[in-house]
mmCIF file of C-alpha atoms in Angstrom:
data_model
loop_
_atom_site.group_PDB
_atom_site.id
_atom_site.type_symbol
_atom_site.label_atom_id
_atom_site.label_comp_id
_atom_site.label_asym_id
_atom_site.label_seq_id
_atom_site.Cartn_x
_atom_site.Cartn_y
_atom_site.Cartn_z
ATOM 1 C CA UNK A 298 141.105 -6.606 -36.410
ATOM 2 C CA UNK A 299 138.519 -3.841 -37.670
ATOM 3 C CA UNK A 300 136.217 -4.393 -34.262
ATOM 4 C CA UNK A 301 139.786 -3.713 -32.340
ATOM 5 C CA UNK A 302 140.487 -0.280 -34.071
ATOM 6 C CA UNK A 303 136.834 0.747 -33.447
ATOM 7 C CA UNK A 304 137.229 0.012 -29.590
ATOM 8 C CA UNK A 305 140.534 1.970 -29.477
ATOM 9 C CA UNK A 306 138.633 4.964 -31.394
ATOM 10 C CA UNK A 307 135.920 4.645 -28.648
ATOM 11 C CA UNK A 308 138.274 4.512 -25.623
ATOM 12 C CA UNK A 309 140.444 7.426 -27.445
ATOM 13 C CA UNK A 310 136.809 9.431 -27.860
ATOM 14 C CA UNK A 311 135.776 8.805 -24.183
ATOM 15 C CA UNK A 312 139.238 9.879 -23.016
ATOM 16 C CA UNK A 313 139.066 13.247 -25.200
ATOM 17 C CA UNK A 314 135.537 13.819 -23.790
ATOM 18 C CA UNK A 315 136.838 13.375 -20.453
ATOM 19 C CA UNK A 316 139.639 15.670 -20.859
ATOM 20 C CA UNK A 317 137.590 18.344 -22.645
ATOM 21 C CA UNK A 318 135.040 18.320 -19.829
ATOM 22 C CA UNK A 319 137.464 18.476 -16.791
ATOM 23 C CA UNK A 320 139.912 20.543 -18.937
ATOM 24 C CA UNK A 321 137.338 23.240 -18.288
ATOM 25 C CA UNK A 322 137.926 23.506 -14.358
ATOM 26 C CA UNK A 323 139.226 27.024 -15.088
ATOM 27 C CA UNK A 324 135.302 27.446 -15.258
ATOM 28 C CA UNK A 325 134.565 29.312 -11.601
ATOM 29 C CA UNK A 326 131.632 27.180 -11.281
ATOM 30 C CA UNK A 327 133.203 23.813 -11.281
ATOM 31 C CA UNK A 328 136.130 25.198 -8.731
ATOM 32 C CA UNK A 329 133.528 26.555 -6.555
ATOM 33 C CA UNK A 330 131.622 23.140 -6.518
ATOM 34 C CA UNK A 331 135.069 21.394 -5.875
ATOM 35 C CA UNK A 332 135.420 23.677 -2.972
ATOM 36 C CA UNK A 333 131.849 23.160 -1.477
ATOM 37 C CA UNK A 334 132.542 19.248 -2.038
ATOM 38 C CA UNK A 335 135.940 19.575 -0.055
ATOM 39 C CA UNK A 336 133.834 21.473 2.837
ATOM 40 C CA UNK A 337 131.059 18.804 3.022
ATOM 41 C CA UNK A 338 133.454 15.589 2.820
ATOM 42 C CA UNK A 339 135.949 17.501 5.354
ATOM 43 C CA UNK A 340 133.110 17.682 7.896
ATOM 44 C CA UNK A 341 133.282 13.749 7.900
ATOM 45 C CA UNK A 342 137.067 13.497 7.874
ATOM 46 C CA UNK A 343 138.775 13.319 11.415
ATOM 47 C CA UNK A 344 139.019 16.743 12.830
ATOM 48 C CA UNK A 345 140.277 16.248 16.455
ATOM 49 C CA UNK A 346 142.074 13.313 17.977
ATOM 50 C CA UNK A 347 141.412 12.814 21.722
ATOM 51 C CA UNK A 348 143.916 9.838 23.168
ATOM 52 C CA UNK A 349 141.499 7.643 24.887
ATOM 53 C CA UNK A 350 138.320 8.413 22.801
ATOM 54 C CA UNK A 351 139.635 8.504 19.352
ATOM 55 C CA UNK A 352 139.201 10.567 16.243
ATOM 56 C CA UNK A 353 136.169 13.060 16.144
ATOM 57 C CA UNK A 354 134.314 14.749 12.978
ATOM 58 C CA UNK A 355 132.481 17.854 12.980
ATOM 59 C CA UNK A 356 129.249 15.818 14.029
ATOM 60 C CA UNK A 357 131.028 14.360 17.009
ATOM 61 C CA UNK A 358 132.495 17.746 18.044
ATOM 62 C CA UNK A 359 129.327 19.920 18.257
ATOM 63 C CA UNK A 360 125.993 18.893 16.569
ATOM 64 C CA UNK A 361 125.010 22.731 16.162
ATOM 65 C CA UNK A 362 128.470 23.617 14.525
ATOM 66 C CA UNK A 363 127.897 20.592 11.849
ATOM 67 C CA UNK A 364 124.555 21.782 11.215
ATOM 68 C CA UNK A 365 125.539 25.444 10.908
ATOM 69 C CA UNK A 366 128.401 24.025 8.328
ATOM 70 C CA UNK A 367 125.835 22.090 6.362
ATOM 71 C CA UNK A 368 123.450 25.145 6.213
ATOM 72 C CA UNK A 369 126.125 27.433 5.179
ATOM 73 C CA UNK A 370 127.194 24.895 2.491
ATOM 74 C CA UNK A 371 123.576 24.575 1.166
ATOM 75 C CA UNK A 372 123.312 28.303 1.005
ATOM 76 C CA UNK A 373 126.413 28.346 -1.050
ATOM 77 C CA UNK A 374 125.119 25.794 -3.354
ATOM 78 C CA UNK A 375 122.411 28.121 -3.902
ATOM 79 C CA UNK A 376 124.840 30.937 -4.917
ATOM 80 C CA UNK A 377 126.748 28.752 -7.258
ATOM 81 C CA UNK A 378 123.505 27.430 -8.887
ATOM 82 C CA UNK A 379 122.261 30.960 -9.405
ATOM 83 C CA UNK A 380 125.755 32.009 -10.717
ATOM 84 C CA UNK A 381 126.355 34.654 -7.769
ATOM 85 C CA UNK A 382 129.811 34.892 -6.852
ATOM 86 C CA UNK A 383 128.980 37.280 -4.171
ATOM 87 C CA UNK A 384 126.756 34.983 -2.194
ATOM 88 C CA UNK A 385 129.418 32.225 -2.589
ATOM 89 C CA UNK A 386 131.974 34.183 -1.336
ATOM 90 C CA UNK A 387 129.868 35.421 1.563
ATOM 91 C CA UNK A 388 129.087 31.810 2.793
ATOM 92 C CA UNK A 389 132.691 30.802 2.118
ATOM 93 C CA UNK A 390 133.586 33.669 4.628
ATOM 94 C CA UNK A 391 131.091 32.517 7.053
ATOM 95 C CA UNK A 392 132.619 29.011 6.667
ATOM 96 C CA UNK A 393 136.092 30.320 7.059
ATOM 97 C CA UNK A 394 134.832 32.106 10.483
ATOM 98 C CA UNK A 395 132.898 29.109 11.678
ATOM 99 C CA UNK A 396 135.990 26.846 11.296
ATOM 100 C CA UNK A 397 138.268 29.530 13.273
ATOM 101 C CA UNK A 398 135.470 29.843 15.870
ATOM 102 C CA UNK A 399 135.377 26.095 16.030
ATOM 103 C CA UNK A 400 139.198 25.660 16.400
ATOM 104 C CA UNK A 401 139.375 28.365 19.278
ATOM 105 C CA UNK A 402 136.279 26.410 20.947
ATOM 106 C CA UNK A 403 138.303 23.118 20.950
ATOM 107 C CA UNK A 404 141.182 24.596 22.390
ATOM 108 C CA UNK A 405 139.328 26.443 25.209
ATOM 109 C CA UNK A 406 137.238 23.528 25.750
ATOM 110 C CA UNK A 407 140.281 21.269 26.248
ATOM 111 C CA UNK A 408 141.573 23.833 28.524
ATOM 112 C CA UNK A 409 138.438 24.012 30.485
ATOM 113 C CA UNK A 410 138.200 20.159 30.409
ATOM 114 C CA UNK A 411 141.246 19.963 32.646
ATOM 115 C CA UNK A 412 140.527 22.893 34.945
ATOM 116 C CA UNK A 413 140.433 20.417 37.968
ATOM 117 C CA UNK A 414 144.297 20.074 37.903
ATOM 118 C CA UNK A 415 145.943 22.343 40.746
ATOM 119 C CA UNK A 416 148.541 23.875 38.446
ATOM 120 C CA UNK A 417 148.111 25.767 35.141
ATOM 121 C CA UNK A 418 151.163 24.096 33.611
ATOM 122 C CA UNK A 419 149.447 20.741 34.075
ATOM 123 C CA UNK A 420 146.221 22.085 32.602
ATOM 124 C CA UNK A 421 148.059 23.260 29.635
ATOM 125 C CA UNK A 422 150.176 20.042 29.257
ATOM 126 C CA UNK A 423 147.027 17.782 29.385
ATOM 127 C CA UNK A 424 145.181 20.162 27.121
ATOM 128 C CA UNK A 425 147.894 19.600 24.617
ATOM 129 C CA UNK A 426 147.306 15.848 24.520
ATOM 130 C CA UNK A 427 144.111 16.995 22.163
ATOM 131 C CA UNK A 428 145.502 17.114 18.750
ATOM 132 C CA UNK A 429 143.976 18.738 15.555
ATOM 133 C CA UNK A 430 143.882 16.481 12.705
ATOM 134 C CA UNK A 431 144.460 16.657 8.805
ATOM 135 C CA UNK A 432 140.636 17.110 8.172
ATOM 136 C CA UNK A 433 141.049 20.954 8.878
ATOM 137 C CA UNK A 434 143.236 21.382 5.916
ATOM 138 C CA UNK A 435 140.686 20.011 3.836
ATOM 139 C CA UNK A 436 137.858 22.021 5.425
ATOM 140 C CA UNK A 437 140.018 25.267 5.100
ATOM 141 C CA UNK A 438 141.086 24.350 1.518
ATOM 142 C CA UNK A 439 137.533 23.996 0.322
ATOM 143 C CA UNK A 440 136.268 27.068 1.939
ATOM 144 C CA UNK A 441 139.358 29.213 0.559
ATOM 145 C CA UNK A 442 138.543 27.740 -2.980
ATOM 146 C CA UNK A 443 134.713 29.373 -2.495
ATOM 147 C CA UNK A 444 136.220 32.676 -1.525
ATOM 148 C CA UNK A 445 139.314 33.253 -3.604
ATOM 149 C CA UNK A 446 138.050 31.880 -7.203
ATOM 150 C CA UNK A 447 137.746 34.913 -9.439
ATOM 151 C CA UNK A 448 134.197 36.268 -10.085
ATOM 152 C CA UNK A 449 132.455 35.172 -13.211
ATOM 153 C CA UNK A 450 133.725 37.080 -15.819
ATOM 154 C CA UNK A 451 131.465 37.998 -18.711
ATOM 155 C CA UNK A 452 132.675 35.818 -21.684
ATOM 156 C CA UNK A 453 131.932 37.097 -25.255
ATOM 157 C CA UNK A 454 128.920 34.655 -26.268
ATOM 158 C CA UNK A 455 129.430 35.535 -30.261
ATOM 159 C CA UNK A 456 130.342 32.349 -32.367
ATOM 160 C CA UNK A 457 133.201 33.047 -34.444
ATOM 161 C CA UNK A 458 133.467 31.367 -37.938
#
């Protein structure tokens, strides 16, 4: 019976440590890391659905755009590690611009892909078959978290008794 009480205490202690650590998500660094993680994970999620071929992630869309996304993410990690909110915001904005460019490029490429059809209405109809998937929401959410998280405010480091 005494051992049972100790295990409950240990479980309660672990829960307390967990909530104390993750309760500090107000810390800007953690939120920026969460945004960065969403961007990296989002690059492996389905972004575009082509009916016959299937779902495509960033790497299947274009290798160079995927590499640019990962390089921008690596530079944002540098900014997060060095507590530089300006660097993180800059690369977050670059990621948002890259994602916007990719969306426009996907639409333009799908229109160009069906350019052999004689009528423009047919081209637009067949280009509409290419659908954007839910992975874009994860990508943009991560980039927006990196950009719009408030700057690192100076905290008074004096210990109060």
